[in-house]
Tab-separated table of C-alpha atoms in Angstrom:
chain	number	residue	atom	x	y	z
A	78	MET	CA	-6.434	-11.702	-0.164
A	79	LEU	CA	-7.813	-8.544	-0.943
A	80	ARG	CA	-7.115	-8.530	-4.544
A	81	HIS	CA	-8.142	-12.016	-5.068
A	82	LYS	CA	-11.544	-10.789	-3.513
A	83	PHE	CA	-11.883	-7.921	-6.039
A	84	LEU	CA	-10.885	-10.249	-8.754
A	85	GLN	CA	-13.692	-12.782	-7.989
A	86	PHE	CA	-16.286	-10.044	-7.479
A	87	ALA	CA	-15.367	-8.504	-10.974
A	88	PHE	CA	-15.059	-11.608	-12.698
A	89	LEU	CA	-18.762	-12.544	-11.686
A	90	HIS	CA	-20.259	-9.291	-12.069
A	91	LEU	CA	-18.604	-9.491	-15.784
A	92	ILE	CA	-20.495	-12.714	-16.543
A	93	SER	CA	-23.548	-11.492	-15.253
A	94	VAL	CA	-23.120	-8.366	-17.469
A	95	ILE	CA	-22.344	-10.411	-20.446
A	96	SER	CA	-24.838	-12.787	-19.882
A	97	ALA	CA	-27.473	-9.981	-20.099
A	98	ALA	CA	-26.452	-8.285	-22.892
A	99	GLN	CA	-25.127	-10.636	-25.104
A	100	ILE	CA	-21.623	-8.905	-25.022
A	101	ASN	CA	-18.823	-10.884	-25.987
A	102	PHE	CA	-15.158	-9.798	-24.799
A	103	SER	CA	-14.381	-8.523	-28.333
A	104	ASP	CA	-16.788	-5.644	-27.367
A	105	ILE	CA	-14.548	-4.361	-24.594
A	106	LEU	CA	-12.735	-1.136	-25.157
A	107	TYR	CA	-10.526	-1.538	-22.029
A	108	ASP	CA	-11.116	-3.488	-18.659
A	109	VAL	CA	-9.893	-1.702	-15.529
A	110	SER	CA	-10.733	-4.484	-13.105
A	111	PRO	CA	-11.933	-4.641	-10.140
A	112	PHE	CA	-13.122	-0.702	-10.776
A	113	ILE	CA	-14.689	-0.647	-14.379
A	114	ILE	CA	-14.936	-2.110	-17.883
A	115	VAL	CA	-15.768	0.222	-20.647
A	116	TYR	CA	-17.419	-1.248	-23.688
A	117	LYS	CA	-17.101	0.093	-27.210
A	118	ASN	CA	-20.349	1.443	-27.499
A	119	GLY	CA	-19.866	3.845	-24.573
A	120	THR	CA	-21.281	1.385	-21.794
A	121	VAL	CA	-19.358	1.916	-18.374
A	122	SER	CA	-19.741	-0.876	-16.236
A	123	ARG	CA	-18.800	0.029	-12.654
A	124	LEU	CA	-17.645	-3.194	-10.852
A	125	LEU	CA	-17.441	-1.499	-7.205
A	126	GLY	CA	-18.129	1.870	-5.198
A	127	THR	CA	-21.761	2.205	-6.584
A	128	ALA	CA	-23.855	1.603	-3.477
A	129	VAL	CA	-24.904	4.778	-1.410
A	130	VAL	CA	-26.443	5.486	1.847
A	131	PRO	CA	-28.667	8.539	3.046
A	132	PRO	CA	-27.045	11.282	5.091
A	133	SER	CA	-27.915	11.227	8.875
A	134	PRO	CA	-29.810	14.131	10.679
A	135	ASN	CA	-30.336	12.757	13.871
A	136	PRO	CA	-26.958	12.693	16.030
A	137	ALA	CA	-28.557	10.104	18.309
A	138	ALA	CA	-28.918	7.612	15.567
A	139	ALA	CA	-25.473	8.521	13.984
A	140	ALA	CA	-23.408	8.165	17.192
A	141	GLY	CA	-22.893	11.812	17.591
A	142	VAL	CA	-22.572	13.205	13.953
A	143	ARG	CA	-25.314	14.713	11.811
A	144	SER	CA	-24.837	14.851	8.044
A	145	LYS	CA	-26.737	16.226	4.955
A	146	ASP	CA	-26.286	16.656	1.385
A	147	ILE	CA	-25.804	19.991	-0.376
A	148	ARG	CA	-25.532	20.976	-4.299
A	149	ILE	CA	-22.492	23.298	-4.852
A	150	ASP	CA	-22.786	23.586	-8.579
A	151	PRO	CA	-26.210	21.988	-9.862
A	152	ARG	CA	-25.075	22.868	-13.771
A	153	ARG	CA	-22.112	20.893	-13.235
A	154	ASN	CA	-23.462	18.273	-10.748
A	155	ILE	CA	-21.102	18.710	-8.193
A	156	ALA	CA	-22.572	18.111	-4.444
A	157	ALA	CA	-21.197	17.158	-1.207
A	158	ARG	CA	-21.973	15.272	2.015
A	159	LEU	CA	-21.480	17.565	5.158
A	160	PHE	CA	-20.964	16.049	8.578
A	161	LEU	CA	-21.329	17.887	11.696
A	162	PRO	CA	-20.277	16.545	15.201
A	163	GLU	CA	-22.926	17.014	17.965
A	164	THR	CA	-20.459	18.589	20.003
A	165	ALA	CA	-20.189	21.616	17.676
A	166	ALA	CA	-22.740	23.561	19.462
A	167	ALA	CA	-20.865	23.201	23.118
A	168	GLY	CA	-19.322	26.202	24.617
A	169	GLY	CA	-19.295	28.320	21.087
A	170	LYS	CA	-15.875	27.310	20.131
A	171	LYS	CA	-15.354	27.268	16.081
A	172	LEU	CA	-14.023	24.095	14.903
A	173	PRO	CA	-11.414	23.091	12.215
A	174	LEU	CA	-12.905	21.991	8.898
A	175	LEU	CA	-11.712	19.267	6.455
A	176	VAL	CA	-12.452	19.206	3.129
A	177	TYR	CA	-11.965	15.519	1.945
A	178	PHE	CA	-11.872	13.858	-1.703
A	179	HIS	CA	-12.577	10.293	-1.668
A	180	GLY	CA	-10.858	7.727	-3.614
A	181	GLY	CA	-11.795	5.178	-6.331
A	182	ALA	CA	-9.185	5.521	-9.065
A	183	PHE	CA	-10.549	8.354	-10.237
A	184	VAL	CA	-13.636	6.445	-11.786
A	185	THR	CA	-15.667	4.927	-8.818
A	186	GLU	CA	-16.966	5.618	-5.513
A	187	SER	CA	-18.637	8.736	-4.057
A	188	ALA	CA	-19.390	10.986	-1.151
A	189	PHE	CA	-22.300	9.005	-0.518
A	190	SER	CA	-20.907	5.465	-0.375
A	191	PRO	CA	-21.054	3.616	2.653
A	192	THR	CA	-17.174	3.445	3.117
A	193	TYR	CA	-17.065	7.390	2.974
A	194	HIS	CA	-20.268	8.163	4.909
A	195	ASN	CA	-18.577	5.811	7.753
A	196	TYR	CA	-15.231	6.680	7.703
A	197	LEU	CA	-15.918	10.435	7.956
A	198	SER	CA	-18.625	10.525	10.556
A	199	SER	CA	-15.901	8.839	12.469
A	200	VAL	CA	-13.556	11.296	11.455
A	201	ALA	CA	-15.652	14.044	12.353
A	202	ARG	CA	-16.618	12.843	15.775
A	203	GLU	CA	-12.947	11.768	16.611
A	204	ALA	CA	-11.033	14.761	15.697
A	205	ASN	CA	-14.297	17.077	16.506
A	206	ILE	CA	-14.110	18.773	13.364
A	207	VAL	CA	-16.604	19.622	10.555
A	208	VAL	CA	-16.399	18.273	7.214
A	209	VAL	CA	-17.104	18.362	3.538
A	210	SER	CA	-17.082	15.775	1.293
A	211	VAL	CA	-16.820	16.563	-2.141
A	212	ASN	CA	-18.672	14.433	-4.785
A	213	TYR	CA	-16.755	15.393	-8.085
A	214	ARG	CA	-17.690	13.898	-11.453
A	215	LEU	CA	-15.895	10.836	-12.143
A	216	ALA	CA	-13.893	9.443	-15.418
A	217	PRO	CA	-14.212	8.240	-17.766
A	218	GLU	CA	-17.414	9.960	-18.883
A	219	ASN	CA	-15.833	13.096	-17.273
A	220	PRO	CA	-12.165	12.524	-17.633
A	221	LEU	CA	-9.348	14.662	-15.911
A	222	PRO	CA	-9.159	17.489	-15.276
A	223	ILE	CA	-12.577	17.837	-14.885
A	224	GLY	CA	-12.356	15.981	-11.589
A	225	TYR	CA	-9.824	18.743	-10.353
A	226	ASP	CA	-11.940	21.539	-11.719
A	227	ASP	CA	-14.725	20.077	-9.882
A	228	SER	CA	-12.973	19.845	-6.490
A	229	TRP	CA	-11.270	23.383	-6.796
A	230	ARG	CA	-14.952	24.710	-7.157
A	231	ALA	CA	-15.831	23.326	-3.998
A	232	LEU	CA	-12.739	24.668	-2.438
A	233	GLU	CA	-13.864	27.795	-3.671
A	234	TRP	CA	-17.589	27.515	-2.638
A	235	ALA	CA	-16.144	26.630	1.003
A	236	PHE	CA	-14.257	29.526	1.338
A	237	GLY	CA	-16.595	31.750	-0.388
A	238	LYS	CA	-20.122	33.029	-0.363
A	239	GLY	CA	-21.648	29.606	-0.548
A	240	GLY	CA	-19.455	28.299	2.301
A	241	ARG	CA	-20.316	31.601	4.440
A	242	ALA	CA	-24.060	30.963	3.791
A	243	GLU	CA	-24.110	27.622	4.494
A	244	PRO	CA	-25.189	27.246	8.620
A	245	TRP	CA	-23.210	24.663	9.510
A	246	LEU	CA	-19.937	25.903	8.273
A	247	ARG	CA	-20.831	30.164	9.135
A	248	ASP	CA	-21.906	28.956	12.592
A	249	HIS	CA	-19.141	26.487	13.504
A	250	VAL	CA	-16.012	26.649	11.347
A	251	ASP	CA	-12.912	28.578	12.213
A	252	PHE	CA	-11.873	29.279	8.609
A	253	ASN	CA	-8.369	30.033	9.803
A	254	LYS	CA	-7.925	26.285	10.180
A	255	VAL	CA	-9.057	24.571	6.806
A	256	TYR	CA	-7.307	21.479	6.171
A	257	ILE	CA	-8.099	19.147	3.081
A	258	GLY	CA	-7.388	15.500	2.511
A	259	GLY	CA	-7.982	12.382	0.596
A	260	ASP	CA	-6.998	8.908	0.064
A	261	SER	CA	-5.538	7.082	-2.920
A	262	ALA	CA	-6.997	9.092	-6.152
A	263	GLY	CA	-8.508	11.765	-3.462
A	264	GLY	CA	-4.878	12.087	-2.312
A	265	ASN	CA	-3.914	12.840	-5.759
A	266	ILE	CA	-6.821	15.212	-5.907
A	267	ALA	CA	-6.005	17.028	-2.666
A	268	HIS	CA	-2.204	17.549	-3.868
A	269	ASN	CA	-3.370	19.015	-6.817
A	270	MET	CA	-5.738	21.327	-5.022
A	271	ALA	CA	-2.759	22.474	-2.452
A	272	ILE	CA	-0.679	23.538	-5.660
A	273	ARG	CA	-3.771	25.069	-7.088
A	274	ALA	CA	-3.819	26.950	-3.892
A	275	GLY	CA	-0.241	28.136	-3.591
A	276	LEU	CA	-0.574	29.434	-7.134
A	277	ASP	CA	-3.738	31.483	-6.702
A	278	LYS	CA	-2.413	34.894	-6.305
A	279	THR	CA	-6.451	35.916	-5.195
A	280	GLY	CA	-5.459	33.810	-1.647
A	281	ARG	CA	-9.084	32.970	-1.467
A	282	VAL	CA	-7.904	29.301	-0.703
A	283	SER	CA	-6.222	29.375	2.550
A	284	ILE	CA	-5.234	25.951	3.706
A	285	ALA	CA	-3.698	25.306	7.022
A	286	GLY	CA	-2.671	21.439	6.575
A	287	MET	CA	-3.277	18.488	4.056
A	288	PHE	CA	-3.623	15.007	5.010
A	289	LEU	CA	-2.485	12.054	2.391
A	290	ASN	CA	-3.653	8.493	2.618
A	291	CYS	CA	-1.829	6.113	0.371
A	292	PRO	CA	-2.028	8.776	-2.601
A	293	HIS	CA	-2.367	7.859	-6.054
A	294	PHE	CA	1.211	9.235	-7.868
A	295	TRP	CA	2.867	7.619	-10.474
A	296	GLY	CA	5.662	8.471	-13.337
A	297	ASN	CA	7.250	6.764	-16.230
A	298	LYS	CA	10.531	6.020	-14.618
A	299	PRO	CA	10.086	3.101	-11.729
A	300	ILE	CA	11.501	4.016	-8.123
A	301	GLY	CA	11.175	0.656	-6.614
A	302	GLU	CA	7.408	0.029	-6.706
A	303	ARG	CA	6.822	-2.741	-4.502
A	304	GLY	CA	3.757	-5.096	-5.787
A	305	ASP	CA	3.082	-7.635	-8.448
A	306	GLU	CA	2.935	-7.167	-12.183
A	307	PHE	CA	-0.886	-7.083	-11.925
A	308	ARG	CA	-1.252	-4.197	-9.113
A	309	VAL	CA	2.036	-2.227	-11.346
A	310	GLU	CA	-0.102	-2.533	-14.885
A	311	LEU	CA	-3.354	-1.719	-12.972
A	312	MET	CA	-1.761	1.702	-11.520
A	313	LYS	CA	-0.853	2.489	-15.117
A	314	LYS	CA	-4.506	1.522	-16.187
A	315	ILE	CA	-5.936	3.687	-14.035
A	316	TRP	CA	-4.213	7.005	-15.295
A	317	LEU	CA	-4.764	6.504	-18.973
A	318	VAL	CA	-8.247	5.728	-18.589
A	319	ALA	CA	-8.731	8.831	-16.322
A	320	TYR	CA	-6.796	11.072	-17.984
A	321	PRO	CA	-6.188	9.932	-21.692
A	322	ASN	CA	-5.022	13.362	-22.930
A	323	SER	CA	-2.600	13.850	-20.053
A	324	PRO	CA	0.312	15.781	-21.090
A	325	ASN	CA	3.840	13.837	-20.670
A	326	GLY	CA	1.583	10.722	-19.698
A	327	PHE	CA	2.671	9.727	-16.058
A	328	ASP	CA	5.103	12.344	-15.881
A	329	ASN	CA	2.453	14.933	-16.072
A	330	PRO	CA	3.277	16.840	-12.722
A	331	ASP	CA	-0.648	16.095	-11.898
A	332	SER	CA	0.424	12.328	-11.599
A	333	ASN	CA	4.045	12.622	-10.868
A	334	PRO	CA	4.543	15.675	-8.422
A	335	GLY	CA	8.607	15.339	-8.178
A	336	LEU	CA	8.578	16.800	-11.624
A	337	ASP	CA	6.330	19.802	-10.713
A	338	PRO	CA	8.341	23.087	-11.290
A	339	ASN	CA	6.016	24.730	-8.695
A	340	LEU	CA	6.354	21.972	-6.177
A	341	SER	CA	7.741	24.716	-3.613
A	342	LYS	CA	4.624	26.707	-3.902
A	343	LEU	CA	2.502	24.172	-2.178
A	344	GLY	CA	-0.504	26.244	-0.669
A	345	CYS	CA	-0.037	24.801	2.906
A	346	LYS	CA	2.567	24.779	5.831
A	347	ARG	CA	1.745	21.152	7.201
A	348	VAL	CA	1.340	17.997	5.749
A	349	LEU	CA	0.894	14.639	6.768
A	350	VAL	CA	1.444	11.614	4.499
A	351	TYR	CA	0.468	7.704	5.067
A	352	VAL	CA	1.834	5.041	3.243
A	353	ALA	CA	1.394	1.153	3.858
A	354	GLU	CA	4.416	-1.320	3.464
A	355	LYS	CA	2.546	-3.982	1.026
A	356	ASP	CA	0.976	-0.811	-1.160
A	357	VAL	CA	2.298	-0.576	-4.648
A	358	LEU	CA	1.946	2.840	-4.217
A	359	ARG	CA	4.064	3.200	-0.984
A	360	ALA	CA	7.418	4.239	-2.935
A	361	ARG	CA	5.502	7.002	-4.402
A	362	GLY	CA	4.428	8.491	-1.283
A	363	LEU	CA	7.902	8.333	0.130
A	364	TYR	CA	9.308	9.985	-2.834
A	365	TYR	CA	6.592	12.574	-2.752
A	366	VAL	CA	7.746	13.494	0.662
A	367	LYS	CA	11.130	13.709	0.105
A	368	LYS	CA	10.939	15.594	-3.156
A	369	LEU	CA	8.783	17.938	-1.034
A	370	ARG	CA	11.235	18.641	1.594
A	371	ALA	CA	13.933	19.013	-0.821
A	372	SER	CA	11.995	21.805	-3.177
A	373	GLY	CA	12.151	24.540	-0.988
A	374	TRP	CA	8.769	24.446	0.245
A	375	LYS	CA	8.405	26.401	3.434
A	376	GLY	CA	6.701	24.146	5.520
A	377	ASP	CA	6.827	20.938	7.436
A	378	ALA	CA	6.275	17.138	6.259
A	379	ARG	CA	5.679	14.125	8.133
A	380	VAL	CA	5.497	10.602	6.646
A	381	VAL	CA	4.203	7.272	8.787
A	382	ASP	CA	4.965	3.926	6.909
A	383	VAL	CA	2.579	1.492	8.479
A	384	LYS	CA	4.094	-2.193	8.242
A	385	GLY	CA	2.358	-5.145	7.558
A	386	GLU	CA	-0.754	-3.485	5.673
A	387	GLY	CA	-2.071	-2.753	2.350
A	388	HIS	CA	-3.690	0.277	0.409
A	389	VAL	CA	-6.097	2.258	2.416
A	390	PHE	CA	-6.075	-0.405	4.956
A	391	ASN	CA	-8.035	1.828	7.451
A	392	LEU	CA	-10.729	2.132	5.343
A	393	LEU	CA	-10.930	-1.539	4.621
A	394	ALA	CA	-10.587	-2.310	8.397
A	395	PRO	CA	-11.485	0.421	10.369
A	396	ASN	CA	-11.688	-1.329	13.694
A	397	THR	CA	-8.161	-2.884	13.697
A	398	THR	CA	-5.509	-1.806	16.218
A	399	LYS	CA	-3.347	0.153	13.305
A	400	ALA	CA	-6.321	1.817	11.986
A	401	LYS	CA	-7.432	3.384	15.186
A	402	ALA	CA	-4.089	4.505	16.223
A	403	MET	CA	-3.820	6.287	12.694
A	404	MET	CA	-7.399	7.577	13.515
A	405	ASP	CA	-5.905	8.984	16.565
A	406	ASP	CA	-2.822	10.505	14.688
A	407	VAL	CA	-4.903	12.067	12.237
A	408	ALA	CA	-7.400	13.471	14.633
A	409	SER	CA	-4.484	15.261	16.603
A	410	PHE	CA	-3.133	16.505	13.124
A	411	PHE	CA	-6.358	18.356	12.579
A	412	ASN	CA	-6.351	20.175	15.477
A	413	GLY	CA	-2.649	21.230	15.449
A	414	GLY	CA	-0.852	18.236	17.691
A	415	HIS	CA	2.071	16.273	16.775
A	416	ALA	CA	4.870	18.490	16.012
A	417	LEU	CA	6.138	17.484	12.382
């Protein structure tokens, strides 16, 4: 049903674009519906994820969570939205920090979209944590590894002088309890940030744990991906468009971490991965946890396989019983609960 809605929206949007600009199908360079269409003249038409909402400075009007926007690196246009639960000032106890990377196939969405604003407001409230939602630059205008580099700079900012100077982090964050997380493409980014942290000899970025929600991993050799031909081909298109110069294609360790010789150096000790039964990426998420456990990594990983649900179901339908149970589980994880 979701796929059909996406296709319908993408098709209607495409027709309106063609009608307005007198462009025919021969003018399309590549079509990654329902996410983007790129034309031969360089125009990029984003079919979803372009809406934004303002931050909510008043916690009373935002269900107990304040938010604000900051600029991490103006020259590179790296920004973030910060979320602070109203309870942060109570008792003087410092809180865990979550640095989050949004999904959207590396080419759509933002830290300021309604989906991620609402979701991370809920995470901040339910888990009683501070959240930094990173707004990295999008492909194809800024192909990978630019998004990885932007995300790493955001992490360095959080642990460095920038984060220590930001009052919401300085006054309310326990920097010994910093987590990273992301969904779909953002889950891919989070994993790659944990690898960078593990390889960074300075030790400046110290991550306590990582949460991945239906992470976008792929590989040249099929491993039992579930899904129709459309979804399988879509996953392939996404990586090729996001990272056209990817070494080894889908078997670049950025895409296929099971082939990464540095997997055992993942820079955190606790990992929580959610996959969904009807998601084409399910097999890749399970494979990731299997390979991580077998790599010699000195940490604990837990995977939750949600039956009857599809890709990032909790973002699409946050008020369902399964989505609420997932929120409770993730909130516990960020607070050191649920032994792995």
